[in-house]
XYZ file of C-alpha atoms in Angstrom:
444
model
C 47.910 -118.595 -27.815
C 45.934 -120.856 -30.105
C 42.318 -122.054 -29.108
C 41.685 -125.576 -29.532
C 39.214 -128.390 -29.427
C 40.309 -131.807 -28.444
C 38.858 -134.922 -28.443
C 40.356 -138.136 -26.417
C 39.289 -141.875 -26.056
C 40.411 -145.133 -25.716
C 38.827 -146.112 -29.021
C 39.167 -144.144 -32.375
C 39.413 -145.365 -36.088
C 42.619 -143.747 -37.304
C 44.191 -144.396 -40.647
C 46.124 -147.583 -40.972
C 44.872 -149.056 -37.605
C 43.309 -152.525 -37.924
C 40.635 -151.269 -35.629
C 39.974 -148.744 -32.588
C 43.048 -147.551 -30.709
C 43.659 -144.942 -28.285
C 43.852 -141.278 -29.568
C 43.818 -137.691 -28.770
C 42.769 -135.644 -31.635
C 43.421 -131.653 -31.653
C 41.143 -129.268 -33.947
C 41.985 -125.657 -34.317
C 39.093 -123.770 -33.291
C 39.489 -120.924 -35.948
C 40.145 -123.176 -39.103
C 38.127 -126.298 -37.802
C 41.066 -128.619 -39.050
C 42.866 -131.243 -36.932
C 46.146 -130.079 -36.054
C 47.761 -132.955 -34.047
C 46.765 -136.587 -33.295
C 48.488 -138.432 -30.343
C 48.253 -142.302 -30.024
C 47.249 -141.949 -26.397
C 44.007 -141.290 -24.272
C 44.867 -138.135 -22.386
C 43.804 -136.670 -19.285
C 43.153 -132.812 -19.556
C 45.769 -132.082 -17.194
C 48.318 -134.010 -19.065
C 47.404 -132.417 -22.170
C 47.578 -128.814 -20.750
C 50.787 -129.354 -19.335
C 52.159 -130.832 -22.606
C 50.556 -127.828 -24.568
C 51.126 -124.595 -22.668
C 50.524 -122.409 -26.058
C 47.178 -123.641 -26.339
C 43.552 -122.590 -24.783
C 41.345 -125.517 -24.862
C 37.772 -124.217 -26.119
C 36.194 -127.587 -25.589
C 37.150 -130.843 -23.931
C 35.683 -134.008 -25.135
C 36.238 -137.445 -23.437
C 34.629 -140.045 -25.410
C 34.511 -142.469 -22.638
C 33.930 -146.110 -23.801
C 32.380 -144.585 -27.197
C 34.253 -145.145 -30.537
C 35.507 -141.858 -32.341
C 34.702 -142.260 -35.770
C 35.312 -139.962 -38.900
C 32.462 -137.821 -40.111
C 30.758 -140.113 -42.877
C 30.090 -138.901 -46.378
C 27.044 -139.689 -47.929
C 27.559 -138.916 -51.726
C 24.108 -139.538 -53.165
C 21.081 -137.624 -51.511
C 18.284 -135.838 -52.842
C 17.201 -132.991 -50.915
C 15.023 -131.723 -53.567
C 15.293 -127.765 -52.752
C 14.022 -125.600 -54.399
C 10.961 -126.740 -55.842
C 10.118 -129.952 -54.160
C 10.339 -128.901 -50.620
C 7.176 -130.837 -49.501
C 9.441 -133.816 -50.449
C 12.656 -132.830 -48.355
C 14.720 -129.635 -47.804
C 18.291 -128.551 -46.839
C 17.274 -127.858 -43.345
C 15.312 -131.490 -42.732
C 17.634 -133.668 -44.903
C 21.080 -132.356 -43.185
C 19.475 -132.875 -39.625
C 18.597 -136.250 -40.486
C 21.994 -136.937 -41.971
C 23.833 -135.422 -38.937
C 21.748 -137.455 -36.421
C 23.195 -140.557 -38.493
C 26.861 -139.346 -38.249
C 26.909 -137.896 -41.630
C 28.876 -134.701 -41.747
C 28.928 -134.140 -45.707
C 26.198 -134.738 -48.270
C 26.561 -134.624 -51.973
C 23.079 -133.297 -53.281
C 21.971 -134.992 -56.709
C 20.869 -132.609 -59.441
C 17.287 -134.357 -59.217
C 14.666 -134.097 -58.056
C 14.699 -130.125 -57.272
C 13.239 -127.636 -59.932
C 15.006 -126.321 -61.518
C 17.871 -129.424 -61.610
C 21.580 -128.476 -61.306
C 22.183 -128.310 -65.060
C 23.646 -124.553 -65.403
C 25.456 -122.407 -63.186
C 22.295 -120.252 -62.609
C 20.459 -123.429 -61.708
C 23.169 -124.101 -59.161
C 23.396 -120.766 -57.940
C 19.473 -120.950 -57.059
C 20.135 -123.922 -55.257
C 22.811 -122.334 -53.119
C 20.955 -119.626 -52.267
C 18.074 -121.725 -50.791
C 20.471 -123.959 -48.949
C 22.493 -120.611 -47.540
C 21.885 -120.959 -43.428
C 19.826 -124.033 -43.552
C 22.645 -126.691 -43.552
C 23.492 -128.789 -40.291
C 26.176 -130.653 -42.320
C 28.476 -129.787 -45.243
C 27.005 -129.670 -48.752
C 28.396 -130.349 -51.923
C 26.560 -130.665 -55.554
C 26.439 -132.925 -58.453
C 25.705 -131.491 -61.867
C 23.433 -133.067 -64.307
C 24.215 -133.950 -67.892
C 21.014 -133.521 -70.188
C 20.530 -132.958 -74.173
C 21.388 -129.401 -74.975
C 23.793 -128.400 -71.832
C 27.008 -129.053 -73.036
C 28.111 -125.727 -73.033
C 27.267 -125.594 -69.317
C 29.521 -128.707 -67.977
C 32.694 -126.715 -67.939
C 31.184 -123.598 -66.095
C 29.619 -125.888 -63.534
C 33.002 -127.585 -62.860
C 34.433 -124.004 -62.335
C 31.727 -123.417 -60.013
C 32.209 -126.120 -57.776
C 30.154 -129.064 -58.814
C 31.871 -132.541 -57.945
C 30.985 -134.240 -61.375
C 27.957 -135.201 -63.473
C 24.839 -137.561 -63.349
C 23.366 -138.980 -66.384
C 20.765 -141.561 -67.377
C 20.576 -144.531 -69.428
C 17.013 -145.005 -68.967
C 13.991 -142.607 -68.537
C 14.121 -141.073 -64.633
C 10.657 -140.323 -64.039
C 11.490 -136.981 -63.524
C 11.982 -133.404 -65.301
C 15.785 -133.666 -66.064
C 18.844 -135.701 -65.747
C 35.104 -133.489 -66.759
C 35.728 -134.610 -63.269
C 33.522 -137.711 -62.788
C 30.475 -139.119 -65.178
C 27.767 -140.665 -62.839
C 25.717 -143.184 -64.545
C 21.992 -144.294 -63.481
C 22.705 -147.806 -65.105
C 19.583 -149.400 -66.514
C 18.995 -149.561 -70.250
C 15.557 -150.910 -70.670
C 16.301 -152.635 -73.975
C 14.259 -155.843 -73.246
C 11.456 -155.121 -71.071
C 9.581 -158.297 -70.423
C 5.749 -158.587 -71.400
C 3.415 -160.045 -68.754
C -0.346 -160.197 -69.369
C -2.402 -158.395 -66.739
C 0.163 -157.902 -64.090
C -0.983 -157.348 -60.396
C 0.514 -153.912 -59.796
C 0.400 -154.530 -56.090
C 2.598 -157.713 -56.174
C 6.338 -156.930 -55.791
C 7.394 -159.677 -58.067
C 5.164 -157.679 -60.650
C 7.582 -154.645 -60.354
C 10.708 -156.750 -59.773
C 10.227 -158.696 -63.166
C 9.399 -155.335 -64.979
C 13.146 -153.855 -63.906
C 15.211 -157.393 -64.450
C 19.147 -157.582 -63.997
C 19.627 -157.358 -67.523
C 18.819 -153.627 -67.545
C 21.843 -153.053 -65.206
C 24.215 -155.531 -67.196
C 23.552 -154.080 -70.767
C 23.754 -150.558 -69.168
C 26.815 -151.352 -67.559
C 28.199 -152.799 -70.623
C 27.576 -149.900 -72.658
C 29.658 -147.836 -69.900
C 32.396 -150.135 -70.135
C 32.459 -149.413 -74.048
C 32.405 -145.832 -73.334
C 35.152 -146.328 -70.790
C 37.244 -148.250 -73.034
C 36.807 -145.315 -75.739
C 37.864 -142.417 -73.287
C 40.139 -144.132 -71.066
C 40.928 -140.948 -69.184
C 37.349 -140.241 -68.400
C 36.260 -141.327 -64.955
C 33.140 -142.944 -64.603
C 30.845 -144.070 -61.665
C 27.932 -146.524 -61.509
C 25.461 -145.365 -59.138
C 23.242 -147.633 -56.959
C 24.144 -150.915 -58.121
C 21.680 -153.844 -57.527
C 22.257 -156.424 -59.880
C 24.909 -158.832 -59.026
C 25.069 -160.145 -62.667
C 26.667 -157.070 -63.562
C 29.942 -157.860 -61.507
C 31.903 -159.695 -64.184
C 31.794 -156.312 -66.262
C 33.116 -154.286 -63.630
C 35.813 -157.053 -62.496
C 36.820 -156.840 -66.261
C 37.247 -153.085 -66.373
C 38.951 -153.253 -63.184
C 41.428 -155.994 -64.541
C 42.231 -153.434 -67.490
C 43.122 -150.620 -65.226
C 40.032 -148.423 -66.121
C 38.842 -145.787 -63.765
C 35.461 -147.408 -63.433
C 33.982 -146.929 -59.648
C 30.943 -148.528 -58.079
C 28.567 -147.611 -55.088
C 25.789 -149.759 -53.631
C 23.118 -148.745 -51.433
C 21.945 -149.719 -47.851
C 18.658 -150.891 -49.092
C 20.394 -153.541 -51.449
C 22.943 -154.873 -48.760
C 20.061 -155.112 -45.805
C 16.917 -155.972 -47.725
C 15.813 -158.840 -49.767
C 12.877 -159.384 -52.168
C 11.753 -162.577 -50.567
C 10.918 -160.451 -47.413
C 8.868 -157.841 -49.193
C 5.167 -158.045 -48.591
C 3.004 -157.592 -51.528
C 1.245 -153.934 -51.810
C 3.877 -152.106 -49.211
C 5.235 -149.316 -51.553
C 7.712 -148.195 -49.207
C 10.131 -150.509 -50.295
C 10.135 -149.488 -54.067
C 13.287 -148.073 -55.549
C 14.676 -147.963 -58.838
C 16.756 -150.456 -59.641
C 14.796 -152.671 -57.241
C 15.617 -154.686 -53.985
C 16.394 -157.990 -55.566
C 16.663 -161.710 -54.279
C 18.922 -162.701 -51.014
C 21.280 -164.793 -53.189
C 21.890 -161.514 -55.262
C 22.558 -159.545 -51.867
C 25.151 -162.147 -50.962
C 26.871 -161.404 -53.997
C 27.049 -157.840 -53.520
C 28.364 -158.122 -49.931
C 31.284 -160.234 -51.231
C 31.833 -157.670 -54.191
C 31.973 -154.932 -51.393
C 34.412 -156.952 -49.393
C 36.694 -157.868 -52.377
C 36.757 -154.162 -53.622
C 34.993 -154.373 -56.486
C 32.224 -152.288 -55.275
C 33.985 -149.058 -53.770
C 31.346 -147.531 -51.292
C 28.135 -147.309 -49.984
C 25.503 -144.633 -50.104
C 21.976 -143.974 -49.191
C 20.177 -142.616 -52.448
C 18.012 -140.892 -49.956
C 14.803 -140.077 -52.286
C 12.092 -139.072 -50.601
C 8.345 -138.063 -51.573
C 5.454 -136.930 -50.388
C 3.226 -139.530 -48.626
C 0.724 -139.163 -51.761
C 3.220 -140.446 -54.112
C 4.079 -143.702 -52.708
C 0.444 -144.947 -52.831
C 0.481 -146.492 -49.405
C -3.444 -146.651 -49.573
C -3.797 -148.619 -52.452
C -0.744 -150.716 -52.536
C -0.013 -150.049 -56.270
C 3.704 -150.598 -56.168
C 4.011 -150.339 -59.913
C 2.439 -146.415 -59.946
C 4.168 -145.473 -56.657
C 7.337 -143.418 -56.613
C 10.346 -145.124 -56.570
C 12.772 -143.996 -53.554
C 13.707 -145.130 -50.318
C 14.299 -142.643 -47.491
C 17.334 -143.824 -45.113
C 19.155 -140.634 -43.904
C 20.001 -140.937 -40.344
C 19.963 -144.797 -40.217
C 22.515 -146.187 -42.713
C 25.591 -146.898 -40.334
C 23.262 -148.733 -37.961
C 21.575 -150.675 -40.903
C 25.048 -151.530 -42.410
C 26.598 -152.177 -38.942
C 23.753 -154.464 -37.883
C 24.354 -156.584 -41.149
C 27.955 -156.524 -41.288
C 28.290 -157.936 -37.823
C 26.106 -160.938 -39.006
C 29.008 -161.224 -41.882
C 32.019 -160.703 -39.624
C 33.200 -157.694 -41.211
C 34.723 -155.087 -38.970
C 33.831 -151.899 -37.929
C 36.624 -150.189 -39.507
C 35.706 -151.538 -42.935
C 31.938 -150.652 -42.585
C 33.339 -146.844 -41.868
C 35.762 -146.607 -44.733
C 32.887 -147.467 -47.080
C 31.052 -144.778 -45.976
C 33.806 -142.160 -45.145
C 36.867 -142.321 -46.679
C 35.747 -144.213 -50.127
C 32.922 -141.818 -50.566
C 35.078 -138.989 -50.041
C 37.377 -139.885 -52.613
C 34.336 -140.655 -55.039
C 33.333 -136.853 -54.364
C 36.913 -135.425 -55.051
C 37.167 -134.759 -51.258
C 39.720 -137.390 -50.381
C 42.112 -134.560 -49.244
C 39.779 -132.913 -46.647
C 37.053 -135.180 -45.606
C 36.573 -138.886 -44.749
C 39.685 -139.464 -42.151
C 40.744 -138.476 -38.604
C 44.105 -137.300 -40.219
C 46.010 -133.884 -39.745
C 45.154 -131.495 -42.278
C 41.709 -132.718 -42.542
C 38.692 -131.257 -41.309
C 37.775 -132.109 -37.798
C 34.325 -134.042 -38.450
C 33.931 -136.909 -35.990
C 31.443 -138.893 -34.581
C 31.000 -140.466 -31.038
C 29.439 -143.932 -31.680
C 27.996 -146.745 -29.690
C 28.583 -149.926 -31.413
C 26.565 -152.027 -28.862
C 23.618 -149.859 -28.363
C 20.398 -150.738 -29.939
C 17.326 -149.450 -30.814
C 13.935 -149.952 -32.880
C 13.056 -147.740 -35.984
C 10.201 -146.081 -35.280
C 8.404 -142.862 -37.173
C 8.944 -140.573 -34.153
C 13.260 -141.236 -34.779
C 13.084 -140.264 -38.235
C 14.404 -136.694 -38.731
C 13.606 -135.928 -42.404
C 10.477 -134.620 -43.386
C 8.063 -137.576 -44.885
C 8.428 -140.146 -42.252
C 8.037 -143.211 -44.491
C 10.614 -146.062 -44.186
C 10.889 -149.792 -45.297
C 12.959 -150.105 -41.951
C 10.032 -148.943 -39.358
C 9.897 -151.690 -36.489
C 13.340 -153.303 -37.332
C 15.803 -153.346 -34.232
C 19.150 -152.118 -35.042
C 22.862 -152.304 -33.267
C 25.213 -149.371 -33.254
C 24.020 -145.654 -32.342
C 25.344 -142.221 -33.168
C 25.547 -140.222 -29.948
C 27.030 -136.981 -30.985
C 28.130 -135.580 -34.268
C 30.590 -132.897 -34.620
C 31.477 -130.582 -37.721
C 34.826 -128.899 -37.704
C 35.185 -129.675 -33.852
C 31.648 -127.899 -33.451
C 28.905 -130.284 -31.978
C 25.947 -130.482 -34.453
C 23.762 -133.287 -33.135
C 23.597 -134.499 -29.337
C 21.282 -137.651 -29.028
C 21.119 -137.061 -24.813
C 21.138 -133.420 -25.020
C 17.881 -133.088 -27.306
C 19.000 -133.730 -30.807
C 19.525 -130.064 -32.106
C 18.155 -128.014 -29.623
C 20.239 -125.150 -29.102
C 22.643 -125.979 -32.138
C 22.504 -123.796 -34.962
C 23.279 -125.076 -38.496
C 26.908 -124.884 -38.991
C 27.290 -126.505 -42.452
C 29.235 -124.996 -45.223
C 28.377 -125.393 -49.149
C 31.387 -127.122 -50.642
C-alpha cells in the first residue's frame, strides 16, 4: 500500500490551462513528488474506490480557493551567518512561506562570509540547517581573485553566480552569471543636494546607469554566446531596447524585475521616507507602465522580491536621510498579493502572475524540472489562494525580522491561506500561522 497526500478542488492552475480548472493532485507521502493529476474535483469516497492500493495520509479539499503551485523567489537576502540582526533563515523562510513561497534562492550578500568559496557555502549551509520553513538554494558570488573557486562551487550546488558592475556597498560581490546592472560612468553633479528629498536620490542613480551596464552585458554576451547571463532587479525602462536586441539575436539573456518597480512609483514617494529606498531606485509611473508592458510581452522574464532588509537604525528613519540610508526593500510574504492587486487593474490574469513567480523563476534557478509547476514528477509544493480576500498591510502581519515596509497601510487583494511543501503543511493562516508546524525545508 502506498501512502499519499491528496489535494482536490474546483480550481487549480495546471500547466497548459488558460485559467483555473478542476483537479485532484496526488502526492507520494515518502518522496513528496506528484504522482498523478486528475482533471476533476473528487470526493474522498470516489478516490478511495478508484485507488484501493493507496492509503490517504491527508485529504485536502480546497473548496472555493485556488490551488496554485508553490512560488519560487530567486532573489532573496537572508543575511545569515554574520548579519542575523538583519534577517535569518528562520524568520526569512517563515515570511516566504506565509506568502506562498516554497523555495527561495539566497544571494551571496549580505551574509558574512559571502558565498564566494565552498568553505563559505558550507558555513552558510550549517547555519541554515534545521531552520528553514521553505526549501533554500544558493547563488555564489564572483569577486576579484576567486576564479579558482567557481567550478568547485558549481559542483557544491550553487545555482549560478552574482557579480556587480557598481560598488555594492557591502563586503563582496558556469551555470548562469547574474549582473547587478548599474555602471556609474556619469554621476550627475548637484550643488548642495537635500539628502531627504526622494528626487535627490533618484537623480543620483539615473536610468543611464542601467542602460550603460546592460549594454556592457550585451557586448559580453555577444563575445561569449554560450554563456547564460541574467540581469537582476531591472528598474530602467530605457534599457529595454538593448534587451530586445539581444532577444532578436537569440542570445541567452534573461531579465527579472521586482515587486516594488511594478507596484510603486516615484511620484507617490514622500520625501524623508527612507523605507522606499532601494538600488536601483523606484522610478516614475510612466517607467512602471513600460516595465509592465515588457513583462506582458515576455521581454522581462520573471518577478522576484530582492528582499533586502537591514536593522532599523541603518534605514535612518529618524532623520529621513534617504541618501545615507540602507538601500533595500523588504517584501517577503507580500509579493503575490502586491502583484495580483496591481495586475487586476491592468487586466493580467492570475495564471500569468503565478507563472512569473513560479515556473519562470524556477527555470531561472535551474529548478525547472522539479519546482514551479503542478505536474507529475514535480515536488508536491502548492498553495491554497483566495484571490478575492482583501487585507491591510500592518507591522503585525509581517513575518520578517525588521518590520519596515513601504507597503504599510496599503489595502491588498488576494491572500495565501495555506502553504504546502512536498505535501506537508508548512503555513496555515487560520490555524495559527506556524503553530505546531516544524521547519520542513531542505537545502538544495
